[in-house]
Coordinates of C-alpha atoms and ligand atoms in Angstrom, one line a residue:
X26 CA 0.0 0.0 0.0
X27 CA 2.8 2.3 1.0
X28 CA 4.8 1.7 -2.2
X29 CA 1.7 2.4 -4.2
X30 CA 1.2 5.7 -2.4
X31 CA 4.9 6.4 -3.0
X32 CA 4.6 5.8 -6.7
X33 CA 1.5 8.1 -6.8
X34 CA 3.4 10.8 -5.0
X35 CA 6.3 10.4 -7.4
X36 CA 3.9 10.7 -10.4
X37 CA 2.3 13.9 -8.9
X38 CA 5.7 15.5 -8.3
X39 CA 6.8 14.7 -11.8
X40 CA 3.6 16.1 -13.2
X41 CA 3.9 19.3 -11.3
X42 CA 7.5 19.8 -12.6
X43 CA 6.2 19.1 -16.1
X44 CA 3.4 21.6 -15.8
X45 CA 5.8 24.3 -14.4
X46 CA 8.1 23.6 -17.4
X47 CA 5.2 24.0 -19.9
X48 CA 4.4 27.4 -18.3
X49 CA 8.0 28.5 -18.4
X50 CA 8.3 27.2 -22.0
X51 CA 5.4 29.4 -23.2
X52 CA 6.9 32.4 -21.3
X53 CA 10.4 31.9 -22.8
X54 CA 9.0 31.2 -26.3
X55 CA 7.6 34.7 -26.4
X56 CA 11.0 36.3 -27.0
X57 CA 13.6 35.4 -29.6
X58 CA 16.4 35.7 -27.0
X59 CA 14.9 33.0 -24.8
X60 CA 13.0 30.9 -27.4
X61 CA 15.6 28.1 -27.6
X62 CA 15.4 27.7 -23.8
X63 CA 11.6 27.6 -24.2
X64 CA 11.7 24.8 -26.7
X65 CA 14.1 22.9 -24.4
X66 CA 11.8 23.4 -21.4
X67 CA 8.8 22.2 -23.4
X68 CA 10.7 19.0 -24.5
X69 CA 11.9 18.2 -21.0
X70 CA 8.3 18.8 -19.7
X71 CA 6.8 16.5 -22.2
X72 CA 9.5 13.8 -21.6
X73 CA 8.7 14.0 -17.8
X74 CA 5.0 13.8 -18.5
X75 CA 5.5 10.6 -20.5
X76 CA 7.9 9.1 -17.9
X77 CA 5.5 9.9 -15.1
X78 CA 2.6 8.3 -16.9
X79 CA 4.7 5.1 -17.5
X80 CA 4.8 4.7 -13.7
X81 CA 1.0 4.7 -13.5
X82 CA -0.2 1.8 -11.5
X83 CA -3.1 1.1 -13.9
X84 CA -0.6 -0.1 -16.5
X85 CA -0.6 -3.9 -16.5
X86 CA 1.5 -4.6 -19.6
X87 CA 4.1 -2.4 -21.4
X88 CA 4.1 -4.4 -24.6
X89 CA 1.6 -2.2 -26.5
X90 CA 3.0 1.0 -25.0
X91 CA 6.5 0.0 -26.3
X92 CA 5.1 -0.7 -29.7
X93 CA 3.3 2.7 -29.7
X94 CA 6.5 4.5 -28.6
X95 CA 8.5 2.9 -31.4
X96 CA 5.8 3.7 -34.0
X97 CA 5.5 7.3 -32.7
X98 CA 9.3 7.7 -32.9
X99 CA 9.4 6.3 -36.4
X100 CA 6.7 8.9 -37.5
X101 CA 8.0 11.7 -35.3
X102 CA 11.7 11.9 -36.3
X103 CA 11.1 12.5 -40.1
X104 CA 8.3 14.9 -39.2
X105 CA 10.8 16.9 -37.1
X106 CA 13.1 17.2 -40.1
X107 CA 10.8 18.9 -42.6
X108 CA 12.0 22.2 -44.2
X109 CA 11.1 25.4 -42.2
X110 CA 8.6 26.4 -44.9
X111 CA 6.7 23.2 -44.4
X112 CA 6.3 23.7 -40.7
X113 CA 2.7 25.0 -40.8
X114 CA 1.4 21.8 -42.5
X115 CA 3.6 19.7 -40.3
X116 CA 2.1 21.4 -37.3
X117 CA -1.4 20.7 -38.7
X118 CA -0.5 17.0 -39.0
X119 CA 0.7 17.0 -35.3
X120 CA -2.7 18.5 -34.3
X121 CA -4.5 15.8 -36.4
X122 CA -2.6 13.0 -34.6
X123 CA -3.2 14.6 -31.2
X124 CA -6.9 15.1 -31.9
X125 CA -7.3 11.5 -33.2
X126 CA -5.7 10.3 -30.0
X127 CA -8.1 12.3 -27.9
X128 CA -11.1 11.1 -29.9
X129 CA -10.0 7.4 -29.6
X130 CA -9.3 7.7 -25.9
X131 CA -12.7 9.4 -25.4
X132 CA -14.4 6.6 -27.4
X133 CA -12.6 3.9 -25.4
X134 CA -13.6 5.5 -22.2
X135 CA -17.3 5.8 -23.4
X136 CA -17.5 2.1 -24.2
X137 CA -15.7 1.2 -20.9
X138 CA -18.2 3.1 -18.8
X139 CA -21.5 2.9 -20.9
X140 CA -24.3 2.5 -20.2
X141 CA -23.8 4.1 -16.9
X142 CA -21.8 7.3 -17.5
X143 CA -22.1 10.1 -15.0
X144 CA -23.7 13.2 -16.5
X145 CA -20.7 15.5 -16.0
X146 CA -18.4 12.8 -17.5
X147 CA -20.7 12.3 -20.4
X148 CA -20.8 16.1 -21.0
X149 CA -17.1 16.6 -21.1
X150 CA -16.5 13.4 -23.0
X151 CA -18.9 14.6 -25.7
X152 CA -17.1 17.9 -25.8
X153 CA -13.8 16.0 -26.0
X154 CA -14.8 13.8 -29.0
X155 CA -16.6 16.6 -30.8
X156 CA -13.6 18.9 -30.6
X157 CA -11.2 16.0 -31.2
X158 CA -13.1 14.7 -34.2
X159 CA -13.5 18.1 -35.9
X160 CA -9.9 19.0 -35.2
X161 CA -8.7 15.7 -36.6
X162 CA -10.3 16.1 -40.1
X163 CA -10.0 19.9 -40.0
X164 CA -6.3 19.6 -39.4
X165 CA -5.9 17.0 -42.2
X166 CA -7.7 19.3 -44.6
X167 CA -5.6 22.3 -43.5
X168 CA -2.3 20.3 -44.0
X169 CA -3.6 19.1 -47.4
X170 CA -4.4 22.7 -48.5
X171 CA -1.0 24.0 -47.4
X172 CA 0.9 21.1 -49.0
X173 CA -1.2 21.8 -52.1
X174 CA -2.5 18.2 -52.2
X175 CA -6.0 19.8 -52.0
X176 CA -7.0 23.0 -53.9
X177 CA -6.0 26.1 -51.9
X178 CA -8.9 28.2 -53.1
X179 CA -11.9 28.6 -50.8
X180 CA -15.0 26.6 -51.9
X181 CA -18.1 28.5 -51.0
X182 CA -21.8 28.1 -51.7
X183 CA -25.0 29.8 -50.7
X184 CA -26.2 28.9 -47.3
X185 CA -22.9 27.3 -46.3
X186 CA -22.7 28.8 -42.9
X187 CA -26.3 27.6 -42.2
X188 CA -25.4 24.1 -43.3
X189 CA -22.3 24.1 -41.2
X190 CA -24.0 25.3 -38.1
X191 CA -26.8 22.7 -38.7
X192 CA -24.2 19.9 -38.8
X193 CA -22.5 21.2 -35.6
X194 CA -26.0 21.6 -34.0
X195 CA -26.8 17.9 -34.8
X196 CA -23.6 16.7 -33.0
X197 CA -24.5 18.9 -30.0
X198 CA -28.1 17.6 -29.9
X199 CA -26.8 14.0 -29.9
X200 CA -24.4 15.0 -27.1
X201 CA -27.3 16.4 -25.0
X202 CA -29.3 13.2 -25.6
X203 CA -26.4 11.1 -24.5
X204 CA -25.9 13.2 -21.3
X205 CA -29.6 12.7 -20.5
X206 CA -29.4 9.0 -21.1
X207 CA -26.0 7.4 -21.9
X208 CA -27.6 4.0 -22.5
X209 CA -28.6 5.3 -26.0
X210 CA -25.3 3.9 -27.1
X211 CA -26.2 3.6 -30.8
X212 CA -26.2 7.4 -31.0
X213 CA -22.5 7.7 -30.0
X214 CA -20.9 6.7 -33.3
X215 CA -23.1 9.3 -35.0
X216 CA -21.8 12.1 -32.8
X217 CA -18.2 11.2 -33.7
X218 CA -19.1 10.8 -37.4
X219 CA -20.8 14.2 -37.5
X220 CA -17.9 15.9 -35.8
X221 CA -15.5 14.4 -38.4
X222 CA -17.7 15.7 -41.2
X223 CA -17.9 19.1 -39.6
X224 CA -14.1 19.3 -39.5
X225 CA -14.1 18.9 -43.3
X226 CA -16.9 21.4 -43.9
X227 CA -15.3 24.0 -41.6
X228 CA -12.1 24.1 -43.7
X229 CA -13.6 23.9 -47.2
X230 CA -14.6 27.6 -47.3
X231 CA -11.2 28.9 -46.0
X232 CA -8.5 29.8 -48.5
X233 CA -4.9 28.7 -48.3
X234 CA -3.7 32.2 -47.2
X235 CA -5.7 31.9 -44.0
X236 CA -4.5 28.4 -43.2
X237 CA -1.8 29.4 -40.7
X238 CA -4.4 31.3 -38.6
X239 CA -6.8 28.4 -38.9
X240 CA -4.1 26.0 -37.8
X241 CA -3.4 28.0 -34.8
X242 CA -7.2 27.9 -34.0
X243 CA -7.2 24.1 -34.5
X244 CA -4.3 24.0 -32.1
X245 CA -6.6 25.7 -29.6
X246 CA -9.4 23.2 -30.2
X247 CA -6.9 20.3 -29.8
X248 CA -5.8 21.8 -26.5
X249 CA -9.4 22.3 -25.3
X250 CA -10.3 18.7 -26.2
X251 CA -7.2 17.5 -24.3
X252 CA -8.3 19.5 -21.3
X253 CA -11.8 17.9 -21.6
X254 CA -10.0 14.5 -21.7
X255 CA -8.2 15.5 -18.5
X256 CA -11.6 15.8 -16.8
X257 CA -12.7 12.4 -18.1
X258 CA -9.5 10.7 -17.1
X259 CA -9.2 12.7 -13.9
X260 CA -5.7 13.9 -15.0
X261 CA -4.7 17.4 -13.7
X262 CA -1.7 17.3 -16.0
X263 CA -3.9 17.0 -19.1
X264 CA -6.3 19.7 -17.8
X265 CA -3.5 22.2 -17.3
X266 CA -1.5 21.3 -20.4
X267 CA -4.7 21.3 -22.6
X268 CA -5.8 24.7 -21.1
X269 CA -2.4 26.2 -21.8
X270 CA -2.5 24.9 -25.4
X271 CA -6.0 26.0 -25.9
X272 CA -5.4 29.5 -24.6
X273 CA -2.1 30.1 -26.3
X274 CA -3.5 28.8 -29.7
X275 CA -6.5 31.1 -29.3
X276 CA -4.4 34.2 -28.4
X277 CA -2.0 33.5 -31.4
X278 CA -5.0 33.2 -33.8
X279 CA -6.4 36.5 -32.5
X280 CA -3.0 38.2 -32.9
X281 CA -2.5 36.9 -36.4
X282 CA -6.0 38.1 -37.4
X283 CA -5.1 41.5 -35.9
X284 CA -1.9 41.7 -37.8
X285 CA -3.9 41.1 -41.0
X286 CA -6.5 43.6 -39.8
X287 CA -9.2 40.9 -40.2
X288 CA -11.8 39.8 -37.8
X289 CA -11.9 36.2 -36.6
X290 CA -15.2 35.7 -38.3
X291 CA -13.8 37.0 -41.5
X292 CA -11.0 34.5 -41.4
X293 CA -13.4 31.6 -40.7
X294 CA -16.3 32.6 -43.0
X295 CA -14.9 35.3 -45.3
X296 CA -13.9 33.1 -48.2
X297 CA -10.6 35.1 -48.4
X298 CA -8.3 34.4 -51.4
X299 CA -11.1 33.6 -53.9
X300 CA -9.8 36.1 -56.5
X301 CA -6.5 34.2 -56.8
X302 CA -6.8 33.1 -60.4
X303 CA -8.5 36.3 -61.7
X304 CA -5.7 38.5 -60.3
X305 CA -2.9 36.2 -61.7
X306 CA -4.3 36.8 -65.1
X307 CA -3.9 40.6 -65.1
X308 CA -2.3 42.1 -68.2
X309 CA 1.4 43.0 -68.1
X310 CA 2.3 46.6 -67.2
X311 CA 5.8 48.0 -67.6
X312 CA 8.2 47.8 -64.7
X313 CA 11.9 49.0 -64.3
X314 CA 14.4 46.4 -63.4
X315 CA 18.1 46.5 -62.5
X316 CA 21.1 44.1 -62.3
X317 CA 23.1 43.0 -59.3
X318 CA 25.8 45.4 -60.2
X319 CA 23.4 48.4 -60.3
X320 CA 21.8 47.3 -57.1
X321 CA 25.2 47.0 -55.4
X322 CA 26.1 50.6 -56.5
X323 CA 22.8 52.0 -55.2
X324 CA 23.1 50.1 -51.8
X325 CA 26.7 51.2 -51.3
X326 CA 25.8 54.8 -52.0
X327 CA 23.0 54.7 -49.4
X328 CA 23.2 56.0 -45.8
X329 CA 20.3 54.1 -44.4
X330 CA 19.0 50.7 -45.8
X331 CA 16.0 48.8 -44.5
X332 CA 15.8 45.1 -45.5
X333 CA 12.2 43.7 -45.6
X334 CA 12.3 39.9 -45.8
X335 CA 9.4 37.7 -46.7
X336 CA 8.4 34.2 -47.7
X337 CA 10.7 34.1 -50.7
X338 CA 13.8 34.6 -48.5
X339 CA 12.6 31.5 -46.6
X340 CA 12.0 29.4 -49.7
X341 CA 15.4 30.4 -51.2
X342 CA 17.1 29.9 -47.8
X343 CA 18.8 33.2 -48.5
X344 CA 19.3 34.2 -44.8
X345 CA 23.0 33.5 -44.7
X346 CA 23.6 35.5 -47.9
X347 CA 21.5 38.3 -46.4
X348 CA 23.8 38.2 -43.4
X349 CA 26.8 38.6 -45.7
X350 CA 25.1 41.5 -47.3
X351 CA 24.4 43.1 -43.9
X352 CA 28.1 42.6 -42.9
X353 CA 29.4 44.0 -46.2
X354 CA 27.1 47.1 -46.1
X355 CA 27.7 47.7 -42.4
X356 CA 31.5 47.6 -43.0
X357 CA 31.0 50.4 -45.5
X358 CA 29.3 52.5 -42.9
X359 CA 25.7 52.0 -44.2
X360 CA 23.1 51.8 -41.4
X361 CA 21.3 48.5 -42.1
X362 CA 18.2 47.4 -40.2
X363 CA 15.4 44.8 -40.9
X364 CA 11.7 45.5 -41.0
X365 CA 9.8 42.5 -39.7
X366 CA 6.1 42.3 -40.6
X367 CA 4.2 40.1 -38.1
X368 CA 2.8 37.8 -40.8
X369 CA 5.7 37.8 -43.2
X370 CA 6.4 34.2 -44.3
X371 CA 4.1 31.4 -43.4
X372 CA 4.1 31.3 -39.7
X373 CA 4.4 33.8 -36.8
X374 CA 8.0 34.6 -36.1
X375 CA 9.2 33.0 -39.4
X376 CA 11.5 35.8 -40.3
X377 CA 12.9 36.2 -36.7
X378 CA 13.8 32.5 -36.7
X379 CA 15.6 32.6 -40.0
X380 CA 17.5 35.8 -39.3
X381 CA 18.4 34.5 -35.8
X382 CA 19.8 31.4 -37.5
X383 CA 22.0 33.6 -39.6
X384 CA 23.2 35.5 -36.4
X385 CA 21.8 38.9 -37.4
X386 CA 21.8 40.9 -34.1
X387 CA 18.3 41.0 -32.6
X388 CA 18.5 44.8 -32.1
X389 CA 18.6 45.2 -35.9
X390 CA 15.2 43.5 -36.2
X391 CA 12.6 46.3 -36.0
X392 CA 8.9 45.8 -35.8
X393 CA 6.6 47.2 -38.4
X394 CA 5.5 50.4 -36.6
X395 CA 9.0 51.3 -35.7
X396 CA 10.3 50.8 -39.2
X397 CA 7.4 52.6 -40.8
X398 CA 8.2 55.8 -38.8
X399 CA 11.7 55.8 -40.3
X400 CA 10.7 54.9 -43.8
X401 CA 10.6 58.4 -45.3
X402 CA 14.2 58.9 -44.1
X403 CA 15.3 55.6 -45.6
X404 CA 17.5 55.7 -48.7
X405 CA 16.8 52.2 -49.9
X406 CA 14.2 49.7 -48.8
X407 CA 15.4 46.3 -50.1
X408 CA 12.5 43.8 -50.2
X409 CA 13.7 40.2 -50.3
X410 CA 11.0 37.7 -51.3
X411 CA 8.2 39.6 -49.6
X412 CA 5.1 40.7 -51.5
X413 CA 1.8 40.9 -49.7
X414 CA 3.3 42.6 -46.6
X415 CA 4.5 45.5 -48.8
X416 CA 1.4 45.9 -51.0
X417 CA 0.3 49.6 -50.8
X418 CA -3.2 48.4 -52.1
X419 CA -3.8 47.4 -48.4
X420 CA -3.5 51.0 -47.5
X421 CA -5.3 52.8 -50.4
X422 CA -7.5 50.4 -52.5
X423 CA -10.8 49.7 -50.7
X424 CA -11.6 47.0 -53.2
X425 CA -8.5 45.0 -52.4
X426 CA -9.1 41.8 -50.4
X427 CA -6.2 42.8 -48.2
X428 CA -7.5 46.4 -47.7
X429 CA -6.8 47.4 -44.1
X430 CA -4.0 45.0 -43.4
X431 CA -1.1 46.9 -41.9
X432 CA 1.9 46.8 -44.3
X433 CA 5.5 47.9 -44.3
X434 CA 5.4 51.2 -46.1
X435 CA 8.5 50.5 -48.3
X436 CA 7.0 52.8 -51.0
X437 CA 7.8 55.8 -48.8
X438 CA 11.5 55.1 -49.0
X439 CA 13.5 57.1 -51.6
X440 CA 14.3 53.9 -53.6
X441 CA 12.7 50.5 -53.3
X442 CA 14.3 47.4 -54.7
X443 CA 12.4 44.1 -54.8
X444 CA 14.1 40.8 -55.2
X445 CA 11.7 38.1 -56.6
X446 CA 11.8 35.7 -59.5
X447 CA 8.9 37.1 -61.6
X448 CA 5.8 39.3 -61.4
X449 CA 3.9 36.4 -59.8
X450 CA 1.6 37.4 -56.9
X451 CA 2.2 36.4 -53.3
X452 CA 0.1 34.2 -51.1
X453 CA -3.0 36.4 -51.2
X454 CA -2.9 36.0 -55.0
X455 CA -3.2 39.7 -55.8
X456 CA -1.1 42.1 -57.9
X457 CA 1.2 44.5 -56.1
X458 CA 1.0 48.2 -57.4
X459 CA 4.4 48.8 -55.7
X460 CA 6.2 47.3 -58.6
X461 CA 4.9 49.9 -61.1
X462 CA 5.9 53.0 -59.0
X463 CA 8.6 55.3 -60.2
X464 CA 10.9 54.8 -57.2
X465 CA 10.8 51.0 -57.5
X466 CA 13.3 48.7 -59.2
X467 CA 12.7 45.0 -59.7
X468 CA 15.7 42.7 -59.1
X469 CA 14.5 39.5 -60.9
X470 CA 16.1 36.3 -59.6
X471 CA 16.2 33.8 -56.9
X472 CA 16.7 35.6 -53.5
X473 CA 19.8 33.6 -52.5
X474 CA 21.5 33.9 -55.9
X475 CA 20.7 37.6 -56.3
X476 CA 21.8 38.6 -52.8
X477 CA 24.9 36.5 -53.4
X478 CA 25.6 38.4 -56.6
X479 CA 25.2 41.8 -54.9
X480 CA 27.6 40.7 -52.2
X481 CA 30.1 39.6 -54.9
X482 CA 29.8 43.0 -56.6
X483 CA 30.3 44.8 -53.3
X484 CA 33.4 42.8 -52.4
X485 CA 34.8 43.2 -55.8
X486 CA 34.4 46.9 -55.3
X487 CA 35.2 47.3 -51.6
X488 CA 36.1 50.9 -51.2
X489 CA 33.3 52.5 -49.2
X490 CA 31.3 55.5 -50.4
Ligands
LIG23 P1 4.1 36.5 -50.1 O1 3.2 37.6 -50.3 O2 3.6 35.1 -50.1 O3 5.2 36.7 -51.3 C1 6.3 35.9 -51.4 C2 7.0 36.3 -52.7 O4 8.3 35.6 -52.7 C3 6.3 35.8 -53.9 O5 5.6 36.8 -54.6 C4 7.4 35.1 -54.8 O6 7.4 35.8 -56.0 C5 8.6 35.3 -54.0 N1 9.5 34.2 -54.0 C6 9.2 32.9 -53.9 N2 10.3 32.1 -54.0 C7 11.3 32.9 -54.2 C8 12.7 32.7 -54.4 N3 13.2 31.5 -54.4 N4 13.5 33.8 -54.5 C9 12.9 35.1 -54.6 N5 11.6 35.3 -54.4 C10 10.8 34.3 -54.2 O7 5.0 36.6 -48.8 P2 5.0 37.7 -47.6 O8 5.1 39.1 -48.2 O9 6.0 37.2 -46.7 O10 3.5 37.6 -47.0 C11 3.1 36.5 -46.3 C12 1.7 36.1 -46.7 O11 1.2 35.0 -45.9 C13 0.6 37.2 -46.4 O12 -0.4 37.2 -47.3 C14 0.1 36.8 -45.0 O13 -1.2 37.4 -44.7 C15 0.1 35.3 -45.2 N6 0.0 34.7 -43.9 C16 1.1 34.6 -43.1 C17 1.0 34.2 -41.8 C18 2.2 34.1 -40.9 O14 2.0 33.7 -39.8 N7 3.4 34.5 -41.3 C19 -0.2 33.7 -41.3 C20 -1.3 33.8 -42.1 C21 -1.2 34.3 -43.4 P3 8.1 35.0 -57.3 O15 7.3 33.8 -57.5 O16 7.9 36.0 -58.4 O17 9.5 34.7 -57.0

């Protein structure tokens, strides 16, 4: 009896340490200087949570657990090695696995306890499997859209919101019937099935450009379903970890929506990104372009340069070349800083992570508001693979789908130079009037190669200005 109580105490202590590490992890993840420590704390916390659970006295046989751990490792290791640009869809897959797990555990628990399930338990169990089910299929759909296995364009039809709410309503009605009388066991599979369908229907009207926000919201749902599972299984660890996950995912989605000046409902029901094909087919207008040699001359003659990176820098993996450019210009006495848009790239903090990887000093990374104030005094704004986040239509074209989204005002700099491979639109699928302005020069080419060529030109001509 004593040893059992001892093992219980051990588990509780391990769980408390794990929870503390999860809280610290979130705290540390909120700043680039402590983010690595945050990831490490989260990893240790999760390892402790797994170890503590392995000491659970309800476990009678470790064979299946060992098989699951091996399988999980086989799937998890390659998932951890995907390219940085594929992290959003990878994250969506992780949510799908987590949500599937929650749904399966809830289902097992239902069939273990039915037909006599306490009302409270049945209530939270229903919440768990509805959220788990919709998050499972919703996350798979989101991953498919981002990986372009599924069409990115939003699919909308008349009365869609009504149909979706009716589907969700049906699942909730079944949940209520089951809470009233859990012996209606034949209803249970329908509740799960409807939740799975709802997950698909929820994502169909949402365009690819909104997927990162939706994934963060699905992250929140996965967390809430895990917290509900914590109530069903009487696990404080799950309740706390799920609540942290639920709250942080929700806050992140709200912040991302704010950074795009969109309401939450607009992200979920707005059908954003529908115009993609129409905009891509716009007729060609003349633009001015320049070579690496000309760009190097303009940059080395400048006093103040702001570099605005975007998704293209990430795809091209140009961050190390950008660091060389920063070094080369700084050596010549040019004041170089970086303008970081909160939704540049494909996930929050995308640019910060890449530039930190290339050891660009943090104090050179300026936030949008800060950099916009300095823009009229900036000699050159060098845009590297960014598009939507510099689109002036967001500021002055009411008919633009991104109207109202805060942007980096590169067009107010004396000269703008944009490195990208073509005139193709960015993720929102719309033309960028910046490219046709008199103070704009297009530098056509792959970001890594073009920046590399500018650096070569600068070093072949290293005299200062
Ligand atoms: P963007 O608008 O998607 O534009 C990226 C540009 O990079 C493209 O126009 C592309 O033009 C260029 N590019 C691609 N590969 C390149 C390469 N190898 N070398 C050089 N250029 C390359 O990117 P963004 O300005 O960073 O904006 C991010 C978008 O994602 C916004 O619409 C934002 O709302 C959305 N979004 C982001 C988040 C987030 O958390 N970060 C969340 C939700 C939504 P070419 O094909 O001509 O090269």
